[in-house]
PDB file of C-alpha atoms in Angstrom:
ATOM      1  CA  MET A   1      90.589 116.889  97.755  1.00 32.00           C
ATOM      2  CA  ILE A   2      91.395 113.693  99.632  1.00 34.00           C
ATOM      3  CA  LYS A   3      88.316 111.989  98.315  1.00 35.00           C
ATOM      4  CA  ASP A   4      89.124 112.851  94.719  1.00 37.00           C
ATOM      5  CA  PHE A   5      92.644 111.468  94.982  1.00 39.00           C
ATOM      6  CA  GLY A   6      91.477 108.383  96.907  1.00 38.00           C
ATOM      7  CA  ASP A   7      88.731 107.512  94.422  1.00 38.00           C
ATOM      8  CA  LYS A   8      91.019 107.788  91.396  1.00 39.00           C
ATOM      9  CA  PHE A   9      94.466 106.817  92.559  1.00 41.00           C
ATOM     10  CA  GLY A  10      94.589 106.018  96.289  1.00 42.00           C
ATOM     11  CA  ALA A  11      95.437 102.549  97.628  1.00 50.00           C
ATOM     12  CA  GLY A  12      95.190 102.999 101.407  1.00 61.00           C
ATOM     13  CA  ILE A  13      95.115 105.858 103.927  1.00 66.00           C
ATOM     14  CA  VAL A  14      96.988 106.069 107.248  1.00 69.00           C
ATOM     15  CA  LEU A  15      96.678 108.707 109.995  1.00 70.00           C
ATOM     16  CA  ASP A  16      99.662 109.193 112.272  1.00 71.00           C
ATOM     17  CA  PRO A  17      99.597 110.534 115.933  1.00 69.00           C
ATOM     18  CA  LEU A  18     100.387 114.040 114.671  1.00 69.00           C
ATOM     19  CA  HIS A  19      97.304 113.971 112.434  1.00 70.00           C
ATOM     20  CA  ASN A  20      99.286 113.792 109.220  1.00 75.00           C
ATOM     21  CA  ILE A  21      97.456 111.792 106.523  1.00 73.00           C
ATOM     22  CA  TYR A  22      99.424 109.411 104.298  1.00 72.00           C
ATOM     23  CA  ILE A  23      97.921 108.070 101.082  1.00 71.00           C
ATOM     24  CA  ASN A  24      99.506 105.361  99.026  1.00 68.00           C
ATOM     25  CA  TYR A  25      99.293 106.961  95.602  1.00 61.00           C
ATOM     26  CA  THR A  26      99.632 105.076  92.326  1.00 56.00           C
ATOM     27  CA  GLY A  27     100.395 108.179  90.209  1.00 50.00           C
ATOM     28  CA  ALA A  28      98.467 110.670  88.092  1.00 46.00           C
ATOM     29  CA  TYR A  29      98.947 110.860  84.381  1.00 41.00           C
ATOM     30  CA  CYS A  30      98.132 113.444  81.752  1.00 41.00           C
ATOM     31  CA  GLY A  31      98.628 111.841  78.355  1.00 42.00           C
ATOM     32  CA  HIS A  32     101.921 110.000  78.488  1.00 40.00           C
ATOM     33  CA  PHE A  33     103.460 112.256  81.155  1.00 41.00           C
ATOM     34  CA  CYS A  34     103.422 111.528  84.925  1.00 39.00           C
ATOM     35  CA  VAL A  35     102.310 114.723  86.661  1.00 41.00           C
ATOM     36  CA  LEU A  36     102.328 113.277  90.180  1.00 44.00           C
ATOM     37  CA  PRO A  37     104.745 110.530  91.222  1.00 47.00           C
ATOM     38  CA  TRP A  38     103.917 106.988  92.302  1.00 51.00           C
ATOM     39  CA  GLY A  39     104.549 106.782  96.009  1.00 63.00           C
ATOM     40  CA  VAL A  40     103.227 108.265  99.227  1.00 68.00           C
ATOM     41  CA  MET A  41     101.305 111.500  99.437  1.00 67.00           C
ATOM     42  CA  LYS A  42     101.427 113.318 102.841  1.00 73.00           C
ATOM     43  CA  ILE A  43      98.854 115.925 103.828  1.00 74.00           C
ATOM     44  CA  ASP A  44      99.651 117.664 107.108  1.00 74.00           C
ATOM     45  CA  SER A  45      97.164 119.236 109.504  1.00 73.00           C
ATOM     46  CA  SER A  46      97.285 122.570 107.648  1.00 76.00           C
ATOM     47  CA  GLY A  47      96.512 120.930 104.299  1.00 75.00           C
ATOM     48  CA  VAL A  48      99.995 121.117 102.807  1.00 71.00           C
ATOM     49  CA  MET A  49     100.663 118.228 100.419  1.00 70.00           C
ATOM     50  CA  THR A  50     104.118 116.664  99.870  1.00 70.00           C
ATOM     51  CA  PHE A  51     105.553 113.360  98.594  1.00 67.00           C
ATOM     52  CA  PRO A  52     108.011 112.238 101.259  1.00 64.00           C
ATOM     53  CA  PHE A  53     108.311 108.600 100.113  1.00 67.00           C
ATOM     54  CA  SER A  54     108.377 108.494  96.320  1.00 59.00           C
ATOM     55  CA  TYR A  55     108.173 104.993  94.799  1.00 63.00           C
ATOM     56  CA  MET A  56     107.393 103.441  98.206  1.00 75.00           C
ATOM     57  CA  LYS A  57     104.274 102.119 100.006  1.00 80.00           C
ATOM     58  CA  TYR A  58     103.213 103.478 103.371  1.00 76.00           C
ATOM     59  CA  LEU A  59     102.319 100.683 105.774  1.00 84.00           C
ATOM     60  CA  ALA A  60     101.670 102.057 109.274  1.00 87.00           C
ATOM     61  CA  ALA A  61     102.569 104.602 111.935  1.00 86.00           C
ATOM     62  CA  ASP A  62     103.071 103.878 115.630  1.00 88.00           C
ATOM     63  CA  ARG A  63     102.217 106.046 118.676  1.00 86.00           C
ATOM     64  CA  MET A  64     105.777 107.389 118.804  1.00 87.00           C
ATOM     65  CA  GLY A  65     105.407 108.863 115.322  1.00 84.00           C
ATOM     66  CA  ASN A  66     107.596 106.277 113.555  1.00 88.00           C
ATOM     67  CA  SER A  67     106.607 105.480 109.974  1.00 87.00           C
ATOM     68  CA  TYR A  68     106.899 102.051 108.425  1.00 91.00           C
ATOM     69  CA  VAL A  69     107.304 101.943 104.651  1.00 88.00           C
ATOM     70  CA  ALA A  70     107.817  99.234 102.060  1.00 89.00           C
ATOM     71  CA  ASP A  71     110.615 100.114  99.678  1.00 87.00           C
ATOM     72  CA  GLY A  72     110.681  97.317  97.123  1.00 86.00           C
ATOM     73  CA  THR A  73     111.707  94.177  99.003  1.00 91.00           C
ATOM     74  CA  VAL A  74     112.653  95.857 102.296  1.00 94.00           C
ATOM     75  CA  ILE A  75     110.745  97.440 105.147  1.00 95.00           C
ATOM     76  CA  LYS A  76     112.151 100.756 106.406  1.00 92.00           C
ATOM     77  CA  LYS A  77     111.467 102.573 109.628  1.00 92.00           C
ATOM     78  CA  PHE A  78     111.501 106.356 109.501  1.00 87.00           C
ATOM     79  CA  SER A  79     111.832 108.048 112.920  1.00 87.00           C
ATOM     80  CA  PRO A  80     110.502 111.554 113.671  1.00 82.00           C
ATOM     81  CA  ASP A  81     114.052 112.816 113.910  1.00 84.00           C
ATOM     82  CA  GLY A  82     114.679 111.905 110.293  1.00 81.00           C
ATOM     83  CA  SER A  83     116.770 108.790 110.835  1.00 88.00           C
ATOM     84  CA  VAL A  84     116.012 105.757 108.748  1.00 89.00           C
ATOM     85  CA  ILE A  85     116.793 102.055 109.317  1.00 93.00           C
ATOM     86  CA  VAL A  86     116.087  98.914 107.334  1.00 94.00           C
ATOM     87  CA  LEU A  87     113.950  96.866 109.672  1.00 96.00           C
ATOM     88  CA  ALA A  88     113.762  93.697 107.569  1.00 97.00           C
ATOM     89  CA  GLY A  89     114.493  92.296 104.130  1.00 96.00           C
ATOM     90  CA  THR A  90     117.248  92.710 101.536  1.00 92.00           C
ATOM     91  CA  SER A  91     117.115  95.163  98.695  1.00 90.00           C
ATOM     92  CA  GLY A  92     116.542  93.414  95.334  1.00 90.00           C
ATOM     93  CA  VAL A  93     116.113  89.969  96.819  1.00 93.00           C
ATOM     94  CA  LYS A  94     112.620  88.476  96.454  1.00 93.00           C
ATOM     95  CA  GLY A  95     111.473  85.474  98.466  1.00 92.00           C
ATOM     96  CA  PHE A  96     109.589  84.202 101.459  1.00 93.00           C
ATOM     97  CA  ALA A  97     112.483  83.397 103.864  1.00 94.00           C
ATOM     98  CA  ASP A  98     111.796  83.957 107.576  1.00 96.00           C
ATOM     99  CA  GLY A  99     114.470  85.145 109.932  1.00 97.00           C
ATOM    100  CA  PRO A 100     116.062  88.241 111.490  1.00 96.00           C
ATOM    101  CA  GLY A 101     116.673  91.470 109.621  1.00 94.00           C
ATOM    102  CA  ASN A 102     118.365  91.014 106.243  1.00 94.00           C
ATOM    103  CA  MET A 103     118.195  87.226 106.570  1.00 96.00           C
ATOM    104  CA  ALA A 104     114.489  87.481 105.795  1.00 96.00           C
ATOM    105  CA  SER A 105     113.023  88.183 102.306  1.00 96.00           C
ATOM    106  CA  PHE A 106     109.786  89.498 100.950  1.00 95.00           C
ATOM    107  CA  TYR A 107     108.184  88.957  97.596  1.00 92.00           C
ATOM    108  CA  LYS A 108     105.637  91.738  97.129  1.00 89.00           C
ATOM    109  CA  ILE A 109     104.572  93.799 100.183  1.00 91.00           C
ATOM    110  CA  SER A 110     101.272  95.629  99.739  1.00 86.00           C
ATOM    111  CA  LYS A 111      99.630  96.538 103.041  1.00 89.00           C
ATOM    112  CA  GLY A 112     100.418  96.690 106.762  1.00 93.00           C
ATOM    113  CA  ALA A 113      99.116  97.211 110.272  1.00 94.00           C
ATOM    114  CA  LEU A 114     100.709  97.494 113.719  1.00 94.00           C
ATOM    115  CA  ASP A 115      99.673  95.936 116.988  1.00 95.00           C
ATOM    116  CA  ALA A 116      99.970  97.500 120.470  1.00 91.00           C
ATOM    117  CA  PHE A 117     103.272  95.694 121.060  1.00 92.00           C
ATOM    118  CA  GLY A 118     105.120  97.122 118.039  1.00 94.00           C
ATOM    119  CA  ASN A 119     104.745  94.110 115.786  1.00 97.00           C
ATOM    120  CA  LEU A 120     104.115  94.906 112.133  1.00 97.00           C
ATOM    121  CA  TYR A 121     101.873  92.628 110.050  1.00 97.00           C
ATOM    122  CA  VAL A 122     102.150  92.868 106.258  1.00 96.00           C
ATOM    123  CA  VAL A 123     100.402  91.351 103.329  1.00 94.00           C
ATOM    124  CA  ASP A 124     102.956  89.610 101.054  1.00 92.00           C
ATOM    125  CA  GLY A 125     103.022  87.419  97.957  1.00 81.00           C
ATOM    126  CA  GLY A 126     100.034  87.581  95.633  1.00 76.00           C
ATOM    127  CA  GLU A 127      97.928  89.321  98.341  1.00 79.00           C
ATOM    128  CA  ASN A 128      97.574  85.963 100.125  1.00 90.00           C
ATOM    129  CA  ILE A 129     100.295  85.668 102.829  1.00 94.00           C
ATOM    130  CA  ILE A 130     100.451  87.364 106.262  1.00 96.00           C
ATOM    131  CA  ARG A 131     104.032  88.007 107.545  1.00 96.00           C
ATOM    132  CA  LYS A 132     104.854  89.228 111.009  1.00 98.00           C
ATOM    133  CA  ILE A 133     107.798  91.517 111.695  1.00 98.00           C
ATOM    134  CA  SER A 134     108.667  91.992 115.380  1.00 97.00           C
ATOM    135  CA  ALA A 135     109.873  95.311 116.755  1.00 94.00           C
ATOM    136  CA  SER A 136     113.432  93.992 116.539  1.00 95.00           C
ATOM    137  CA  GLY A 137     113.038  92.972 112.879  1.00 96.00           C
ATOM    138  CA  VAL A 138     112.476  89.228 113.206  1.00 98.00           C
ATOM    139  CA  VAL A 139     110.208  87.993 110.355  1.00 98.00           C
ATOM    140  CA  THR A 140     107.883  84.992 110.549  1.00 97.00           C
ATOM    141  CA  THR A 141     105.146  83.766 108.214  1.00 96.00           C
ATOM    142  CA  LEU A 142     101.992  83.835 110.340  1.00 97.00           C
ATOM    143  CA  ALA A 143      99.351  82.498 107.946  1.00 95.00           C
ATOM    144  CA  GLY A 144      98.740  81.575 104.291  1.00 92.00           C
ATOM    145  CA  GLY A 145     101.048  80.467 101.541  1.00 78.00           C
ATOM    146  CA  VAL A 146     100.333  76.769 100.958  1.00 57.00           C
ATOM    147  CA  VAL A 147      96.726  76.840  99.704  1.00 58.00           C
ATOM    148  CA  VAL A 148      97.192  79.715  97.212  1.00 65.00           C
ATOM    149  CA  GLY A 149      94.128  81.485  95.826  1.00 72.00           C
ATOM    150  CA  SER A 150      91.566  79.791  98.030  1.00 79.00           C
ATOM    151  CA  VAL A 151      89.535  80.891 101.057  1.00 85.00           C
ATOM    152  CA  VAL A 152      90.437  78.050 103.461  1.00 90.00           C
ATOM    153  CA  ASP A 153      90.335  78.285 107.219  1.00 94.00           C
ATOM    154  CA  GLY A 154      93.018  76.555 109.200  1.00 94.00           C
ATOM    155  CA  PHE A 155      96.235  77.059 111.147  1.00 94.00           C
ATOM    156  CA  GLY A 156      99.265  78.896 109.849  1.00 93.00           C
ATOM    157  CA  THR A 157     100.413  77.966 106.381  1.00 91.00           C
ATOM    158  CA  SER A 158      97.639  75.402 105.988  1.00 91.00           C
ATOM    159  CA  ALA A 159      95.141  78.249 105.717  1.00 93.00           C
ATOM    160  CA  GLY A 160      94.500  79.982 102.423  1.00 92.00           C
ATOM    161  CA  PHE A 161      93.654  83.513 101.292  1.00 94.00           C
ATOM    162  CA  LYS A 162      92.466  84.513  97.835  1.00 91.00           C
ATOM    163  CA  PHE A 163      92.983  88.289  97.611  1.00 90.00           C
ATOM    164  CA  ILE A 164      93.519  90.330 100.771  1.00 92.00           C
ATOM    165  CA  LYS A 165      92.438  93.991 100.291  1.00 90.00           C
ATOM    166  CA  GLY A 166      92.572  95.386 103.867  1.00 91.00           C
ATOM    167  CA  ILE A 167      94.205  94.612 107.200  1.00 94.00           C
ATOM    168  CA  ALA A 168      93.743  95.847 110.761  1.00 94.00           C
ATOM    169  CA  VAL A 169      94.713  94.657 114.294  1.00 95.00           C
ATOM    170  CA  ASP A 170      92.609  94.840 117.445  1.00 95.00           C
ATOM    171  CA  ALA A 171      93.737  95.639 120.981  1.00 93.00           C
ATOM    172  CA  SER A 172      94.275  91.968 121.782  1.00 94.00           C
ATOM    173  CA  GLY A 173      96.577  91.425 118.837  1.00 95.00           C
ATOM    174  CA  ASN A 174      94.105  89.616 116.586  1.00 97.00           C
ATOM    175  CA  ILE A 175      94.467  90.435 112.880  1.00 97.00           C
ATOM    176  CA  TYR A 176      91.514  91.006 110.615  1.00 97.00           C
ATOM    177  CA  VAL A 177      91.703  90.997 106.805  1.00 96.00           C
ATOM    178  CA  THR A 178      89.185  91.466 104.035  1.00 94.00           C
ATOM    179  CA  ASP A 179      89.233  88.657 101.572  1.00 93.00           C
ATOM    180  CA  ILE A 180      86.918  87.830  98.639  1.00 91.00           C
ATOM    181  CA  ASP A 181      83.358  88.506 100.028  1.00 94.00           C
ATOM    182  CA  THR A 182      84.588  87.860 103.608  1.00 95.00           C
ATOM    183  CA  ILE A 183      86.350  89.107 106.681  1.00 96.00           C
ATOM    184  CA  ARG A 184      88.909  86.635 108.105  1.00 97.00           C
ATOM    185  CA  LYS A 185      90.340  86.643 111.598  1.00 98.00           C
ATOM    186  CA  ILE A 186      93.916  85.509 112.407  1.00 98.00           C
ATOM    187  CA  THR A 187      94.826  85.010 116.054  1.00 98.00           C
ATOM    188  CA  PRO A 188      98.330  85.854 117.265  1.00 96.00           C
ATOM    189  CA  ALA A 189      99.111  82.107 117.132  1.00 96.00           C
ATOM    190  CA  GLY A 190      98.044  81.929 113.453  1.00 96.00           C
ATOM    191  CA  LEU A 191      94.590  80.353 113.592  1.00 98.00           C
ATOM    192  CA  VAL A 192      92.525  81.593 110.634  1.00 97.00           C
ATOM    193  CA  THR A 193      88.710  81.616 110.690  1.00 97.00           C
ATOM    194  CA  THR A 194      86.122  83.259 108.463  1.00 96.00           C
ATOM    195  CA  ILE A 195      83.917  85.427 110.699  1.00 96.00           C
ATOM    196  CA  VAL A 196      81.881  87.589 108.339  1.00 96.00           C
ATOM    197  CA  GLY A 197      80.422  86.849 104.915  1.00 93.00           C
ATOM    198  CA  LYS A 198      80.548  83.843 102.625  1.00 89.00           C
ATOM    199  CA  LEU A 199      82.595  83.262  99.484  1.00 87.00           C
ATOM    200  CA  GLY A 200      80.465  83.808  96.356  1.00 86.00           C
ATOM    201  CA  THR A 201      77.767  85.905  98.014  1.00 87.00           C
ATOM    202  CA  ASP A 202      78.996  89.344  96.698  1.00 88.00           C
ATOM    203  CA  LEU A 203      76.095  91.077  98.435  1.00 91.00           C
ATOM    204  CA  ASN A 204      75.747  93.139 101.593  1.00 91.00           C
ATOM    205  CA  ILE A 205      73.453  91.156 103.859  1.00 89.00           C
ATOM    206  CA  LEU A 206      72.670  92.955 107.128  1.00 92.00           C
ATOM    207  CA  GLY A 207      71.535  91.437 110.432  1.00 91.00           C
ATOM    208  CA  SER A 208      72.994  88.492 112.301  1.00 91.00           C
ATOM    209  CA  LEU A 209      76.388  87.100 111.369  1.00 90.00           C
ATOM    210  CA  PRO A 210      77.857  85.755 109.152  1.00 91.00           C
ATOM    211  CA  GLY A 211      75.810  88.106 106.943  1.00 92.00           C
ATOM    212  CA  GLY A 212      77.153  89.016 103.532  1.00 93.00           C
ATOM    213  CA  LEU A 213      79.711  91.374 101.982  1.00 94.00           C
ATOM    214  CA  SER A 214      80.190  92.800  98.492  1.00 92.00           C
ATOM    215  CA  ASP A 215      83.845  93.295  97.494  1.00 90.00           C
ATOM    216  CA  PRO A 216      85.027  94.311 100.951  1.00 92.00           C
ATOM    217  CA  ARG A 217      88.133  96.487 100.993  1.00 88.00           C
ATOM    218  CA  GLY A 218      89.530  98.738 103.717  1.00 86.00           C
ATOM    219  CA  LEU A 219      88.633  98.052 107.348  1.00 89.00           C
ATOM    220  CA  ALA A 220      89.333  99.475 110.779  1.00 90.00           C
ATOM    221  CA  ILE A 221      88.683  98.336 114.375  1.00 91.00           C
ATOM    222  CA  ASP A 222      87.911 100.602 117.276  1.00 90.00           C
ATOM    223  CA  SER A 223      88.913 100.147 120.937  1.00 88.00           C
ATOM    224  CA  TYR A 224      85.670  98.205 121.620  1.00 90.00           C
ATOM    225  CA  GLY A 225      86.379  95.654 118.895  1.00 91.00           C
ATOM    226  CA  VAL A 226      83.800  97.045 116.478  1.00 93.00           C
ATOM    227  CA  ILE A 227      84.752  96.608 112.863  1.00 93.00           C
ATOM    228  CA  PHE A 228      84.114  99.240 110.178  1.00 93.00           C
ATOM    229  CA  VAL A 229      84.511  98.000 106.586  1.00 93.00           C
ATOM    230  CA  CYS A 230      83.982  99.469 103.146  1.00 90.00           C
ATOM    231  CA  SER A 231      81.804  97.005 101.289  1.00 91.00           C
ATOM    232  CA  GLY A 232      79.869  97.578  98.070  1.00 89.00           C
ATOM    233  CA  GLY A 233      80.385 101.312  98.188  1.00 85.00           C
ATOM    234  CA  VAL A 234      79.071 101.804 101.745  1.00 91.00           C
ATOM    235  CA  ILE A 235      80.603 101.628 105.218  1.00 90.00           C
ATOM    236  CA  LEU A 236      79.272  98.790 107.366  1.00 93.00           C
ATOM    237  CA  LYS A 237      79.515  98.558 111.129  1.00 93.00           C
ATOM    238  CA  ILE A 238      80.020  94.998 112.451  1.00 94.00           C
ATOM    239  CA  GLN A 239      79.752  94.019 116.096  1.00 92.00           C
ATOM    240  CA  LEU A 240      81.170  90.591 116.759  1.00 87.00           C
TER     241      LEU A 240
END
């Protein structure tokens, strides 16, 4: 059931501490009629399916069971007790302003991941900017934004991303993203390097790094720092 939805309509899967599965769902259509809404599909441990966040994007869940969701141009935090707060951004206001809470703005939030310290990292813009939101809601642009549409290593906004399709964070707070044919690493200070693959390869090349990747998408990192990435229709294991 999950595989069928993911192959056809899914755009990211998140597992929370209570073993609920959240799938960002782009909608199912029969003719001209929407039979399942665009939004977030939740499947609990017993297999019951609901849509708790219609017309939103699920970003991440922390160890306390809080859910972080993108609702247009704002990021909302949903607590297990049902309370909801706007963590950052202003409804209806698009932009790239850094700052605390509603002083910050987002353009187009698509994906997210949490670190061990409660910082949320999201992909913004045209899939090419990494923004950091602290646990208190302070937003900063960590990397990307100046060299738009290019795979360029560098520091902070001097680095460039072409099209980020997946994001994960390791135990040390390093961020990893899948870009065109590559995996890029962003340190907590904002230094961007290409660690796996090469732009233009579009082929899974096994063995020693940098190797090669074919349209890499979702990725995850275990507690030992091993990366698992979906590339070219298979799951690759990468030991740095």
